[in-house]
Amino acid sequence: QNLCMHFEFLVTFLIASTLLTVSPGPDIVYVVSQSIAQGQKTGVAVSLGLTTGLWVHTALVALGLSVWIVDTPFVMTFLKILGSLYFAFLAYEVFRKKVNFAFKESQSLSFVNSFRVGLFMNLLNPKVSLFFIAFFPGFLFHDTWSPAFQFVVLGGIFWLQATFVFCSAAYLSHRVAKPLFSMPKSLGFFRFLQLGVYAVLIVWLWV
């Protein structure tokens, strides 16, 4: 008698998810930029915020609500506008305050505020739900379990690897970039890097 569980699907899903997460994209670029600009603590907080939002998108997919969101142009457009305004506000804050780039934990943004930024970035991006809708059904791994439950399991696996990858990127980028801050001209560069990342995020929502 054949087993109902197809572990090879889970292994393939884990490998594919990890490769997609480590590939250059707006989220991981933002994590790296924040780790460079504000320190490792901020990068980790943003990472946890981004990946916590994945559970909301997983729930939407499991409940079938993501299909409604994607198929409703008004909702999609509203979320894109809201997300664009949020990223524009964050860019304005960087430009207005002229953030002092430093590696002292006491000078970095608070953990809660950084977590909130990452969470809102994820929740205001309808493309995450669209991606899950397209990606998850190809890796259903059990013959009798409900698709909704399997989506939750796949979402958990995706969250686990994404958290590991993002937090690792925050740690490594902080360590690699730290020596660069001994050069005064680098501070202006990292400030414009942040502004550039926000601009890319806005464009990415609409392409």
Short mmCIF file of C-alpha atoms in Angstrom, two decimals:
data_model
loop_
_atom_site.label_atom_id
_atom_site.label_comp_id
_atom_site.label_asym_id
_atom_site.label_seq_id
_atom_site.Cartn_x
_atom_site.Cartn_y
_atom_site.Cartn_z
CA GLN A 1 0.00 0.00 0.00
CA ASN A 2 1.36 3.40 -1.02
CA LEU A 3 1.97 6.00 1.64
CA CYS A 4 -0.34 9.00 1.65
CA MET A 5 2.51 11.35 2.58
CA HIS A 6 4.88 12.51 -0.15
CA PHE A 7 7.96 13.73 1.71
CA GLU A 8 9.80 14.41 -1.52
CA PHE A 9 7.30 17.20 -2.24
CA LEU A 10 8.12 18.84 1.10
CA VAL A 11 11.87 18.58 0.48
CA THR A 12 11.46 20.03 -3.01
CA PHE A 13 9.29 22.83 -1.61
CA LEU A 14 11.89 23.68 1.04
CA ILE A 15 14.69 23.82 -1.53
CA ALA A 16 12.65 25.88 -4.01
CA SER A 17 11.45 28.27 -1.28
CA THR A 18 14.96 28.83 0.02
CA LEU A 19 16.33 29.51 -3.45
CA LEU A 20 13.55 32.02 -4.09
CA THR A 21 14.15 33.75 -0.76
CA VAL A 22 17.92 34.12 -1.18
CA SER A 23 17.56 35.45 -4.72
CA PRO A 24 17.81 39.25 -4.92
CA GLY A 25 14.41 40.80 -4.28
CA PRO A 26 12.89 43.88 -2.61
CA ASP A 27 12.42 42.24 0.80
CA ILE A 28 15.92 40.88 1.29
CA VAL A 29 17.44 44.04 -0.20
CA TYR A 30 15.48 46.08 2.34
CA VAL A 31 16.64 43.85 5.19
CA VAL A 32 20.25 44.29 4.08
CA SER A 33 19.91 48.06 3.69
CA GLN A 34 18.37 48.44 7.15
CA SER A 35 21.05 46.25 8.74
CA ILE A 36 23.74 48.37 7.11
CA ALA A 37 22.09 51.68 7.97
CA GLN A 38 20.69 51.01 11.43
CA GLY A 39 22.49 47.94 12.74
CA GLN A 40 21.90 44.23 13.19
CA LYS A 41 19.10 44.62 15.74
CA THR A 42 17.02 46.68 13.33
CA GLY A 43 17.67 44.23 10.49
CA VAL A 44 16.53 41.27 12.58
CA ALA A 45 13.42 43.14 13.76
CA VAL A 46 12.48 44.00 10.16
CA SER A 47 13.11 40.39 9.17
CA LEU A 48 10.78 39.06 11.87
CA GLY A 49 8.13 41.60 10.89
CA LEU A 50 8.32 40.60 7.24
CA THR A 51 8.09 36.89 7.98
CA THR A 52 5.32 37.27 10.57
CA GLY A 53 3.20 38.78 7.82
CA LEU A 54 3.59 35.54 5.87
CA TRP A 55 1.25 33.84 8.35
CA VAL A 56 -1.51 36.28 7.45
CA HIS A 57 -1.09 35.58 3.74
CA THR A 58 -1.00 31.85 4.48
CA ALA A 59 -4.28 32.13 6.36
CA LEU A 60 -5.83 34.07 3.48
CA VAL A 61 -4.78 31.37 1.02
CA ALA A 62 -6.00 28.56 3.27
CA LEU A 63 -9.38 30.27 3.72
CA GLY A 64 -9.68 31.06 0.02
CA LEU A 65 -9.79 34.82 0.62
CA SER A 66 -6.64 35.50 -1.37
CA VAL A 67 -8.41 34.49 -4.58
CA TRP A 68 -11.11 37.08 -3.87
CA ILE A 69 -8.50 39.78 -3.19
CA VAL A 70 -6.57 39.02 -6.37
CA ASP A 71 -9.75 38.86 -8.47
CA THR A 72 -11.07 42.18 -7.11
CA PRO A 73 -9.30 45.02 -8.96
CA PHE A 74 -10.51 47.67 -6.50
CA VAL A 75 -9.00 45.85 -3.49
CA MET A 76 -5.73 45.18 -5.31
CA THR A 77 -5.43 48.82 -6.39
CA PHE A 78 -6.33 50.06 -2.92
CA LEU A 79 -3.62 47.90 -1.30
CA LYS A 80 -1.06 49.03 -3.87
CA ILE A 81 -1.88 52.70 -3.26
CA LEU A 82 -1.76 52.19 0.50
CA GLY A 83 1.56 50.38 0.23
CA SER A 84 3.02 53.05 -2.05
CA LEU A 85 2.00 55.82 0.35
CA TYR A 86 3.53 53.92 3.26
CA PHE A 87 6.86 53.43 1.47
CA ALA A 88 6.83 57.09 0.39
CA PHE A 89 6.28 58.10 4.02
CA LEU A 90 9.23 55.96 5.17
CA ALA A 91 11.41 57.51 2.47
CA TYR A 92 10.33 60.98 3.56
CA GLU A 93 11.26 60.17 7.16
CA VAL A 94 14.75 59.12 6.06
CA PHE A 95 15.15 62.27 3.96
CA ARG A 96 13.71 64.61 6.62
CA LYS A 97 15.55 63.27 9.63
CA LYS A 98 18.80 62.53 7.83
CA VAL A 99 19.17 59.35 9.86
CA ASN A 100 22.47 59.09 11.71
CA PHE A 101 23.93 55.77 10.60
CA ALA A 102 25.51 54.09 13.57
CA PHE A 103 26.15 50.66 14.93
CA LYS A 104 25.46 51.48 18.53
CA GLU A 105 22.39 49.55 19.62
CA SER A 106 21.21 52.56 21.66
CA GLN A 107 21.08 54.69 18.51
CA SER A 108 19.28 52.19 16.29
CA LEU A 109 15.53 52.24 15.78
CA SER A 110 13.51 50.47 18.45
CA PHE A 111 12.89 46.78 17.91
CA VAL A 112 9.11 47.18 18.02
CA ASN A 113 9.06 50.04 15.48
CA SER A 114 11.34 48.13 13.11
CA PHE A 115 9.21 44.99 13.49
CA ARG A 116 6.10 47.05 12.72
CA VAL A 117 7.68 48.46 9.55
CA GLY A 118 8.51 44.96 8.30
CA LEU A 119 5.05 43.67 9.16
CA PHE A 120 3.24 46.50 7.38
CA MET A 121 5.53 46.13 4.36
CA ASN A 122 4.45 42.51 4.03
CA LEU A 123 0.75 42.98 4.75
CA LEU A 124 0.40 45.89 2.32
CA ASN A 125 1.90 43.87 -0.52
CA PRO A 126 -0.84 41.84 -2.28
CA LYS A 127 1.80 40.20 -4.45
CA VAL A 128 2.69 37.91 -1.55
CA SER A 129 -0.78 36.34 -1.56
CA LEU A 130 -0.66 36.13 -5.35
CA PHE A 131 2.67 34.32 -5.13
CA PHE A 132 1.37 31.85 -2.54
CA ILE A 133 -1.71 31.12 -4.67
CA ALA A 134 0.51 30.25 -7.63
CA PHE A 135 3.23 28.45 -5.67
CA PHE A 136 1.58 26.34 -2.95
CA PRO A 137 -0.85 24.15 -4.98
CA GLY A 138 2.03 22.54 -6.85
CA PHE A 139 3.42 21.07 -3.62
CA LEU A 140 0.40 19.43 -1.98
CA PHE A 141 2.05 16.50 -0.21
CA HIS A 142 -0.73 14.37 1.25
CA ASP A 143 -3.45 12.40 -0.51
CA THR A 144 -6.14 12.71 2.15
CA TRP A 145 -5.43 15.86 4.17
CA SER A 146 -7.41 18.95 3.20
CA PRO A 147 -5.66 21.44 0.91
CA ALA A 148 -6.27 24.19 3.48
CA PHE A 149 -4.33 22.31 6.17
CA GLN A 150 -1.53 21.51 3.73
CA PHE A 151 -1.31 25.20 2.79
CA VAL A 152 -0.80 26.01 6.47
CA VAL A 153 2.00 23.43 6.73
CA LEU A 154 3.65 24.80 3.59
CA GLY A 155 3.27 28.32 4.95
CA GLY A 156 5.02 27.22 8.14
CA ILE A 157 7.92 25.77 6.17
CA PHE A 158 8.15 28.92 4.07
CA TRP A 159 8.11 31.07 7.23
CA LEU A 160 10.86 28.98 8.85
CA GLN A 161 13.30 29.21 5.96
CA ALA A 162 12.50 32.88 5.25
CA THR A 163 13.13 33.81 8.88
CA PHE A 164 16.46 32.00 8.84
CA VAL A 165 17.54 33.55 5.52
CA PHE A 166 16.49 37.11 6.40
CA CYS A 167 18.02 37.06 9.88
CA SER A 168 21.23 35.58 8.45
CA ALA A 169 21.30 38.34 5.83
CA ALA A 170 20.84 40.94 8.57
CA TYR A 171 23.72 39.52 10.59
CA LEU A 172 26.13 39.08 7.68
CA SER A 173 25.43 42.45 6.05
CA HIS A 174 25.96 44.19 9.37
CA ARG A 175 29.32 42.47 9.90
CA VAL A 176 30.54 43.05 6.36
CA ALA A 177 29.50 46.71 6.18
CA LYS A 178 30.68 47.75 9.63
CA PRO A 179 34.26 48.65 8.55
CA LEU A 180 32.88 50.90 5.80
CA PHE A 181 31.48 53.31 8.37
CA SER A 182 34.99 54.50 9.17
CA MET A 183 34.81 56.41 5.87
CA PRO A 184 32.78 59.65 6.23
CA LYS A 185 31.59 59.67 2.61
CA SER A 186 29.96 56.26 3.08
CA LEU A 187 27.26 57.72 5.36
CA GLY A 188 25.68 59.72 2.56
CA PHE A 189 25.84 56.72 0.27
CA PHE A 190 23.94 54.50 2.70
CA ARG A 191 21.31 57.18 3.18
CA PHE A 192 20.67 57.35 -0.55
CA LEU A 193 20.72 53.55 -0.64
CA GLN A 194 17.76 53.53 1.74
CA LEU A 195 15.89 56.07 -0.38
CA GLY A 196 16.61 53.99 -3.48
CA VAL A 197 15.25 50.84 -1.86
CA TYR A 198 11.97 52.58 -1.01
CA ALA A 199 11.69 53.79 -4.59
CA VAL A 200 12.23 50.25 -5.87
CA LEU A 201 9.59 48.92 -3.48
CA ILE A 202 7.03 51.41 -4.79
CA VAL A 203 7.77 50.52 -8.41
CA TRP A 204 7.72 46.80 -7.62
CA LEU A 205 4.16 47.04 -6.29
CA TRP A 206 2.90 48.24 -9.66
CA VAL A 207 4.85 46.13 -12.15
#
